[in-house]
PDB file of C-alpha atoms in Angstrom:
ATOM      1  CA  UNK N1107      -2.255   2.917  21.969  1.00  0.00           C
ATOM      2  CA  UNK N1108      -1.613   4.612  18.900  1.00  0.00           C
ATOM      3  CA  UNK N1109       0.005   2.816  15.535  1.00  0.00           C
ATOM      4  CA  UNK N1110       2.058   4.529  13.069  1.00  0.00           C
ATOM      5  CA  UNK N1111       2.927   3.334   9.562  1.00  0.00           C
ATOM      6  CA  UNK N1112       5.440   5.353   8.175  1.00  0.00           C
ATOM      7  CA  UNK N1113       5.406   5.841   4.359  1.00  0.00           C
ATOM      8  CA  UNK N1114       7.125   7.016   1.437  1.00  0.00           C
ATOM      9  CA  UNK N1115       4.770  10.103   1.261  1.00  0.00           C
ATOM     10  CA  UNK N1116       3.359  10.455   4.953  1.00  0.00           C
ATOM     11  CA  UNK N1117       2.997   9.126   8.177  1.00  0.00           C
ATOM     12  CA  UNK N1118      -0.476   7.312   8.940  1.00  0.00           C
ATOM     13  CA  UNK N1119      -1.879   7.013  12.231  1.00  0.00           C
ATOM     14  CA  UNK N1120      -4.584   4.554  13.950  1.00  0.00           C
ATOM     15  CA  UNK N1121      -5.700   4.736  17.299  1.00  0.00           C
ATOM     16  CA  UNK N1122      -8.546   1.728  16.882  1.00  0.00           C
ATOM     17  CA  UNK N1123     -11.221   3.961  15.793  1.00  0.00           C
ATOM     18  CA  UNK N1124      -9.712   6.224  12.894  1.00  0.00           C
ATOM     19  CA  UNK N1125      -6.633   6.908  10.621  1.00  0.00           C
ATOM     20  CA  UNK N1126      -5.218  10.091   9.874  1.00  0.00           C
ATOM     21  CA  UNK N1127      -2.231  11.117   7.792  1.00  0.00           C
ATOM     22  CA  UNK N1128       0.637  13.937   8.839  1.00  0.00           C
ATOM     23  CA  UNK N1129       3.952  14.873   7.458  1.00  0.00           C
ATOM     24  CA  UNK N1130       7.244  15.584   9.158  1.00  0.00           C
ATOM     25  CA  UNK N1131       6.299  19.358   9.760  1.00  0.00           C
ATOM     26  CA  UNK N1132       2.759  18.755  10.689  1.00  0.00           C
ATOM     27  CA  UNK N1133       3.963  15.894  13.198  1.00  0.00           C
ATOM     28  CA  UNK N1134       2.530  16.533  17.139  1.00  0.00           C
ATOM     29  CA  UNK N1135       3.933  14.949  20.191  1.00  0.00           C
ATOM     30  CA  UNK N1136       1.612  11.981  21.630  1.00  0.00           C
ATOM     31  CA  UNK N1137       1.470  10.784  25.363  1.00  0.00           C
ATOM     32  CA  UNK N1138      -0.140   7.606  24.474  1.00  0.00           C
ATOM     33  CA  UNK N1139       2.005   4.505  23.668  1.00  0.00           C
ATOM     34  CA  UNK N1140       2.926   4.549  20.242  1.00  0.00           C
ATOM     35  CA  UNK N1141       4.064   1.810  17.846  1.00  0.00           C
ATOM     36  CA  UNK N1142       5.532   2.082  14.239  1.00  0.00           C
ATOM     37  CA  UNK N1143       6.815   0.301  11.517  1.00  0.00           C
ATOM     38  CA  UNK N1144       8.920   2.479   8.987  1.00  0.00           C
ATOM     39  CA  UNK N1145      10.174   2.208   5.198  1.00  0.00           C
ATOM     40  CA  UNK N1146      11.302   5.993   5.342  1.00  0.00           C
ATOM     41  CA  UNK N1147      14.201   6.687   7.434  1.00  0.00           C
ATOM     42  CA  UNK N1148      13.914  10.467   7.354  1.00  0.00           C
ATOM     43  CA  UNK N1149      10.108  10.419   8.173  1.00  0.00           C
ATOM     44  CA  UNK N1150      11.366   7.879  11.361  1.00  0.00           C
ATOM     45  CA  UNK N1151      13.976  10.177  12.543  1.00  0.00           C
ATOM     46  CA  UNK N1152      11.648  13.385  12.548  1.00  0.00           C
ATOM     47  CA  UNK N1153       8.873  11.098  14.560  1.00  0.00           C
ATOM     48  CA  UNK N1154      11.461   9.872  16.959  1.00  0.00           C
ATOM     49  CA  UNK N1155      12.446  13.887  17.381  1.00  0.00           C
ATOM     50  CA  UNK N1156       9.124  14.487  18.688  1.00  0.00           C
ATOM     51  CA  UNK N1157       8.253  10.910  20.029  1.00  0.00           C
ATOM     52  CA  UNK N1158      11.515   9.757  21.533  1.00  0.00           C
ATOM     53  CA  UNK N1159       9.352   6.956  23.519  1.00  0.00           C
ATOM     54  CA  UNK N1160       7.776   5.626  20.190  1.00  0.00           C
ATOM     55  CA  UNK N1161       8.540   1.800  19.686  1.00  0.00           C
ATOM     56  CA  UNK N1162       9.832   0.249  16.233  1.00  0.00           C
ATOM     57  CA  UNK N1163       7.692  -2.761  15.825  1.00  0.00           C
ATOM     58  CA  UNK N1164       9.685  -4.263  13.089  1.00  0.00           C
ATOM     59  CA  UNK N1165      11.570  -6.829  15.051  1.00  0.00           C
ATOM     60  CA  UNK N1166       8.178  -8.179  15.852  1.00  0.00           C
ATOM     61  CA  UNK N1167       6.887  -8.577  12.506  1.00  0.00           C
ATOM     62  CA  UNK N1168       7.664 -12.037  11.569  1.00  0.00           C
ATOM     63  CA  UNK N1169       6.914 -13.739   8.255  1.00  0.00           C
ATOM     64  CA  UNK N1170       7.915 -16.985   6.912  1.00  0.00           C
ATOM     65  CA  UNK N1171       9.320 -15.933   3.532  1.00  0.00           C
ATOM     66  CA  UNK N1172      12.384 -16.691   0.948  1.00  0.00           C
ATOM     67  CA  UNK N1173      12.101 -13.311  -0.469  1.00  0.00           C
ATOM     68  CA  UNK N1174      14.728 -11.044  -0.230  1.00  0.00           C
ATOM     69  CA  UNK N1175      14.533  -7.382   1.035  1.00  0.00           C
ATOM     70  CA  UNK N1176      10.458  -7.637   2.093  1.00  0.00           C
ATOM     71  CA  UNK N1177       9.367  -4.126   3.836  1.00  0.00           C
ATOM     72  CA  UNK N1178       7.963  -4.350   6.745  1.00  0.00           C
ATOM     73  CA  UNK N1179       4.742  -2.423   5.376  1.00  0.00           C
ATOM     74  CA  UNK N1180       4.571  -5.605   3.316  1.00  0.00           C
ATOM     75  CA  UNK N1181       4.918  -8.064   6.000  1.00  0.00           C
ATOM     76  CA  UNK N1182       2.738  -6.484   8.127  1.00  0.00           C
ATOM     77  CA  UNK N1183       0.013  -6.282   5.379  1.00  0.00           C
ATOM     78  CA  UNK N1184       0.309 -10.017   4.971  1.00  0.00           C
ATOM     79  CA  UNK N1185      -0.132 -10.746   8.533  1.00  0.00           C
ATOM     80  CA  UNK N1186      -3.065  -8.687   8.627  1.00  0.00           C
ATOM     81  CA  UNK N1187      -4.476 -11.126   5.559  1.00  0.00           C
ATOM     82  CA  UNK N1188      -4.245 -14.463   7.639  1.00  0.00           C
ATOM     83  CA  UNK N1189      -2.610 -17.716   6.327  1.00  0.00           C
ATOM     84  CA  UNK N1190      -3.873 -17.581   2.501  1.00  0.00           C
ATOM     85  CA  UNK N1191      -4.608 -15.469  -0.341  1.00  0.00           C
ATOM     86  CA  UNK N1192      -3.378 -12.285  -2.202  1.00  0.00           C
ATOM     87  CA  UNK N1193      -2.237  -8.559  -0.650  1.00  0.00           C
ATOM     88  CA  UNK N1194      -2.799  -5.515  -2.809  1.00  0.00           C
ATOM     89  CA  UNK N1195      -1.229  -2.687  -1.599  1.00  0.00           C
ATOM     90  CA  UNK N1196      -1.970   0.128  -4.131  1.00  0.00           C
ATOM     91  CA  UNK N1197       0.034   3.547  -3.158  1.00  0.00           C
ATOM     92  CA  UNK N1198       2.666   5.323  -4.563  1.00  0.00           C
ATOM     93  CA  UNK N1199       3.921   1.785  -5.688  1.00  0.00           C
ATOM     94  CA  UNK N1200       1.292  -1.162  -6.227  1.00  0.00           C
ATOM     95  CA  UNK N1201       2.702  -4.225  -4.372  1.00  0.00           C
ATOM     96  CA  UNK N1202       1.543  -7.710  -4.733  1.00  0.00           C
ATOM     97  CA  UNK N1203       1.837 -10.355  -2.445  1.00  0.00           C
ATOM     98  CA  UNK N1204       0.691 -14.128  -2.092  1.00  0.00           C
ATOM     99  CA  UNK N1205       0.541 -16.316   1.110  1.00  0.00           C
ATOM    100  CA  UNK N1206      -0.390 -19.930   1.241  1.00  0.00           C
ATOM    101  CA  UNK N1207      -0.836 -21.708   4.335  1.00  0.00           C
ATOM    102  CA  UNK N1208       0.871 -19.076   6.532  1.00  0.00           C
ATOM    103  CA  UNK N1209       3.850 -18.648   3.869  1.00  0.00           C
ATOM    104  CA  UNK N1210       4.786 -15.847   2.011  1.00  0.00           C
ATOM    105  CA  UNK N1211       5.420 -17.355  -1.358  1.00  0.00           C
ATOM    106  CA  UNK N1212       6.532 -13.921  -3.351  1.00  0.00           C
ATOM    107  CA  UNK N1213       5.736 -10.683  -4.242  1.00  0.00           C
ATOM    108  CA  UNK N1214       5.746  -8.425  -7.268  1.00  0.00           C
ATOM    109  CA  UNK N1215       6.284  -4.373  -7.378  1.00  0.00           C
ATOM    110  CA  UNK N1216       4.506  -2.086  -9.943  1.00  0.00           C
ATOM    111  CA  UNK N1217       4.453   1.633 -10.184  1.00  0.00           C
ATOM    112  CA  UNK N1218       1.491   3.386  -8.998  1.00  0.00           C
ATOM    113  CA  UNK N1219      -0.508   5.618 -10.926  1.00  0.00           C
ATOM    114  CA  UNK N1220       0.853   8.835 -10.108  1.00  0.00           C
ATOM    115  CA  UNK N1221       4.707   6.807 -11.192  1.00  0.00           C
ATOM    116  CA  UNK N1222       2.973   5.976 -14.539  1.00  0.00           C
ATOM    117  CA  UNK N1223       1.944   9.523 -14.781  1.00  0.00           C
ATOM    118  CA  UNK N1224       5.850  10.813 -13.763  1.00  0.00           C
ATOM    119  CA  UNK N1225       7.374   8.060 -16.100  1.00  0.00           C
ATOM    120  CA  UNK N1226       5.399   9.225 -19.253  1.00  0.00           C
ATOM    121  CA  UNK N1227       6.137  12.753 -18.388  1.00  0.00           C
ATOM    122  CA  UNK N1228       9.989  12.167 -18.452  1.00  0.00           C
ATOM    123  CA  UNK N1229       9.894  10.902 -21.871  1.00  0.00           C
ATOM    124  CA  UNK N1230       8.390  13.565 -23.496  1.00  0.00           C
ATOM    125  CA  UNK N1231       6.403  16.641 -22.959  1.00  0.00           C
ATOM    126  CA  UNK N1232       3.979  15.295 -25.293  1.00  0.00           C
ATOM    127  CA  UNK N1233       3.149  12.397 -22.791  1.00  0.00           C
ATOM    128  CA  UNK N1234       2.215  14.646 -20.025  1.00  0.00           C
ATOM    129  CA  UNK N1235      -1.078  13.800 -19.217  1.00  0.00           C
ATOM    130  CA  UNK N1236      -2.965  12.716 -16.068  1.00  0.00           C
ATOM    131  CA  UNK N1237      -3.951   9.217 -15.966  1.00  0.00           C
ATOM    132  CA  UNK N1238      -7.502   8.578 -15.851  1.00  0.00           C
ATOM    133  CA  UNK N1239      -8.460   5.413 -14.231  1.00  0.00           C
ATOM    134  CA  UNK N1240     -12.128   5.640 -15.340  1.00  0.00           C
ATOM    135  CA  UNK N1241     -10.362   5.250 -18.817  1.00  0.00           C
ATOM    136  CA  UNK N1242     -13.215   2.798 -21.022  1.00  0.00           C
ATOM    137  CA  UNK N1243     -11.227  -0.303 -21.250  1.00  0.00           C
ATOM    138  CA  UNK N1244     -13.643  -2.206 -23.982  1.00  0.00           C
ATOM    139  CA  UNK N1245     -12.412   0.178 -26.921  1.00  0.00           C
ATOM    140  CA  UNK N1246      -9.240   0.988 -28.319  1.00  0.00           C
ATOM    141  CA  UNK N1247      -8.103   4.422 -27.514  1.00  0.00           C
ATOM    142  CA  UNK N1248      -8.505   7.204 -29.956  1.00  0.00           C
ATOM    143  CA  UNK N1249      -6.019   9.987 -28.560  1.00  0.00           C
ATOM    144  CA  UNK N1250      -2.717  10.268 -26.597  1.00  0.00           C
ATOM    145  CA  UNK N1251      -4.164  11.028 -23.328  1.00  0.00           C
ATOM    146  CA  UNK N1252      -6.470   7.697 -23.412  1.00  0.00           C
ATOM    147  CA  UNK N1253      -3.893   5.868 -24.944  1.00  0.00           C
ATOM    148  CA  UNK N1254      -1.702   6.661 -21.708  1.00  0.00           C
ATOM    149  CA  UNK N1255      -4.351   5.747 -19.298  1.00  0.00           C
ATOM    150  CA  UNK N1256      -5.472   2.545 -21.116  1.00  0.00           C
ATOM    151  CA  UNK N1257      -1.814   1.171 -20.936  1.00  0.00           C
ATOM    152  CA  UNK N1258      -1.322   2.140 -17.451  1.00  0.00           C
ATOM    153  CA  UNK N1259      -4.430   0.572 -16.180  1.00  0.00           C
ATOM    154  CA  UNK N1260      -4.385  -2.397 -18.219  1.00  0.00           C
ATOM    155  CA  UNK N1261      -1.222  -3.156 -17.338  1.00  0.00           C
ATOM    156  CA  UNK N1262      -1.797  -3.180 -13.606  1.00  0.00           C
ATOM    157  CA  UNK N1263      -4.831  -5.060 -14.126  1.00  0.00           C
ATOM    158  CA  UNK N1264      -3.506  -7.929 -16.233  1.00  0.00           C
ATOM    159  CA  UNK N1265      -0.813  -8.648 -13.766  1.00  0.00           C
ATOM    160  CA  UNK N1266      -3.344  -8.822 -11.191  1.00  0.00           C
ATOM    161  CA  UNK N1267      -5.151 -10.997 -12.868  1.00  0.00           C
ATOM    162  CA  UNK N1268      -2.680 -13.429 -13.362  1.00  0.00           C
ATOM    163  CA  UNK N1269      -1.443 -13.413 -10.189  1.00  0.00           C
ATOM    164  CA  UNK N1270      -4.684 -13.380  -8.302  1.00  0.00           C
ATOM    165  CA  UNK N1271      -6.423 -16.001 -10.562  1.00  0.00           C
ATOM    166  CA  UNK N1272      -9.122 -17.814  -8.096  1.00  0.00           C
ATOM    167  CA  UNK N1273      -7.716 -16.926  -4.935  1.00  0.00           C
ATOM    168  CA  UNK N1274      -8.707 -14.864  -2.435  1.00  0.00           C
ATOM    169  CA  UNK N1275      -7.605 -11.490  -2.522  1.00  0.00           C
ATOM    170  CA  UNK N1276      -7.562  -8.145   0.087  1.00  0.00           C
ATOM    171  CA  UNK N1277      -6.720  -5.099  -1.243  1.00  0.00           C
ATOM    172  CA  UNK N1278      -5.603  -1.692   0.578  1.00  0.00           C
ATOM    173  CA  UNK N1279      -4.072   1.827   0.135  1.00  0.00           C
ATOM    174  CA  UNK N1280      -5.071   4.622  -1.502  1.00  0.00           C
ATOM    175  CA  UNK N1281      -6.188   3.143  -5.100  1.00  0.00           C
ATOM    176  CA  UNK N1282      -7.335  -0.236  -3.420  1.00  0.00           C
ATOM    177  CA  UNK N1283     -10.941   0.520  -2.998  1.00  0.00           C
ATOM    178  CA  UNK N1284     -10.536   1.365  -6.800  1.00  0.00           C
ATOM    179  CA  UNK N1285      -8.850  -1.390  -7.873  1.00  0.00           C
ATOM    180  CA  UNK N1286     -10.677  -3.903  -6.045  1.00  0.00           C
ATOM    181  CA  UNK N1287     -14.217  -3.360  -8.003  1.00  0.00           C
ATOM    182  CA  UNK N1288     -12.507  -5.224 -10.992  1.00  0.00           C
ATOM    183  CA  UNK N1289     -12.597  -8.194  -8.726  1.00  0.00           C
ATOM    184  CA  UNK N1290     -15.243 -10.387  -8.038  1.00  0.00           C
ATOM    185  CA  UNK N1291     -13.140 -11.903  -4.726  1.00  0.00           C
ATOM    186  CA  UNK N1292     -11.807  -8.460  -4.210  1.00  0.00           C
ATOM    187  CA  UNK N1293     -12.315  -6.929  -0.627  1.00  0.00           C
ATOM    188  CA  UNK N1294     -11.028  -3.790   0.429  1.00  0.00           C
ATOM    189  CA  UNK N1295      -9.366  -3.485   3.683  1.00  0.00           C
ATOM    190  CA  UNK N1296      -8.327   0.218   4.787  1.00  0.00           C
ATOM    191  CA  UNK N1297      -6.723  -0.912   7.739  1.00  0.00           C
ATOM    192  CA  UNK N1298      -5.157  -3.836   6.820  1.00  0.00           C
ATOM    193  CA  UNK N1299      -1.369  -2.855   7.767  1.00  0.00           C
ATOM    194  CA  UNK N1300      -2.745  -1.888  10.860  1.00  0.00           C
ATOM    195  CA  UNK N1301      -4.321  -4.762  11.486  1.00  0.00           C
ATOM    196  CA  UNK N1302      -1.095  -6.987  10.874  1.00  0.00           C
ATOM    197  CA  UNK N1303       0.563  -4.576  13.499  1.00  0.00           C
ATOM    198  CA  UNK N1304      -1.945  -5.242  16.198  1.00  0.00           C
ATOM    199  CA  UNK N1305      -1.672  -9.055  15.593  1.00  0.00           C
ATOM    200  CA  UNK N1306       1.900  -8.862  16.166  1.00  0.00           C
ATOM    201  CA  UNK N1307       1.570  -7.142  19.290  1.00  0.00           C
ATOM    202  CA  UNK N1308      -1.005  -9.822  20.199  1.00  0.00           C
TER     203      UNK N1308
END
């Protein structure tokens, strides 16, 4: 069995042992049963063109919540977390979702680091500097490049600190491992979304 999480920038596959990534132009057909969730209709159509037997798992991803428009990937990550705690999925966007006694209480969406860079870049050419996530947060910035990186990282961390508090927190996504290092309770789980998909199939 293969699980597929179709995201905004790639299709992520998991076979129980490893994770690999594809774009629509590098997809290959599968003979194994394939279950997927998707937040990208274009990539989803590309998968179904080459794997018409693929099964959309979204109807089975059920989560008690009053949140309107909660993405299926966020639902799956919350299922992977369990009944209590905070899920931080740090990818193209950074999503923060709070679970308590099996209920999703709500969540927040922030730009990811790449999106911060693009936002700065759109304001002025002078602000076109890559985000340095290793910026020293103990000292005030002394250059525009430092100021941009400080603003991006510090704003993300302050929101995370305010929501996480003393709760258990699990990080996932491409920048999840990096962000987890700032939190003593932080745990990084690379395959959290897939864990939620597995629980939905159980």
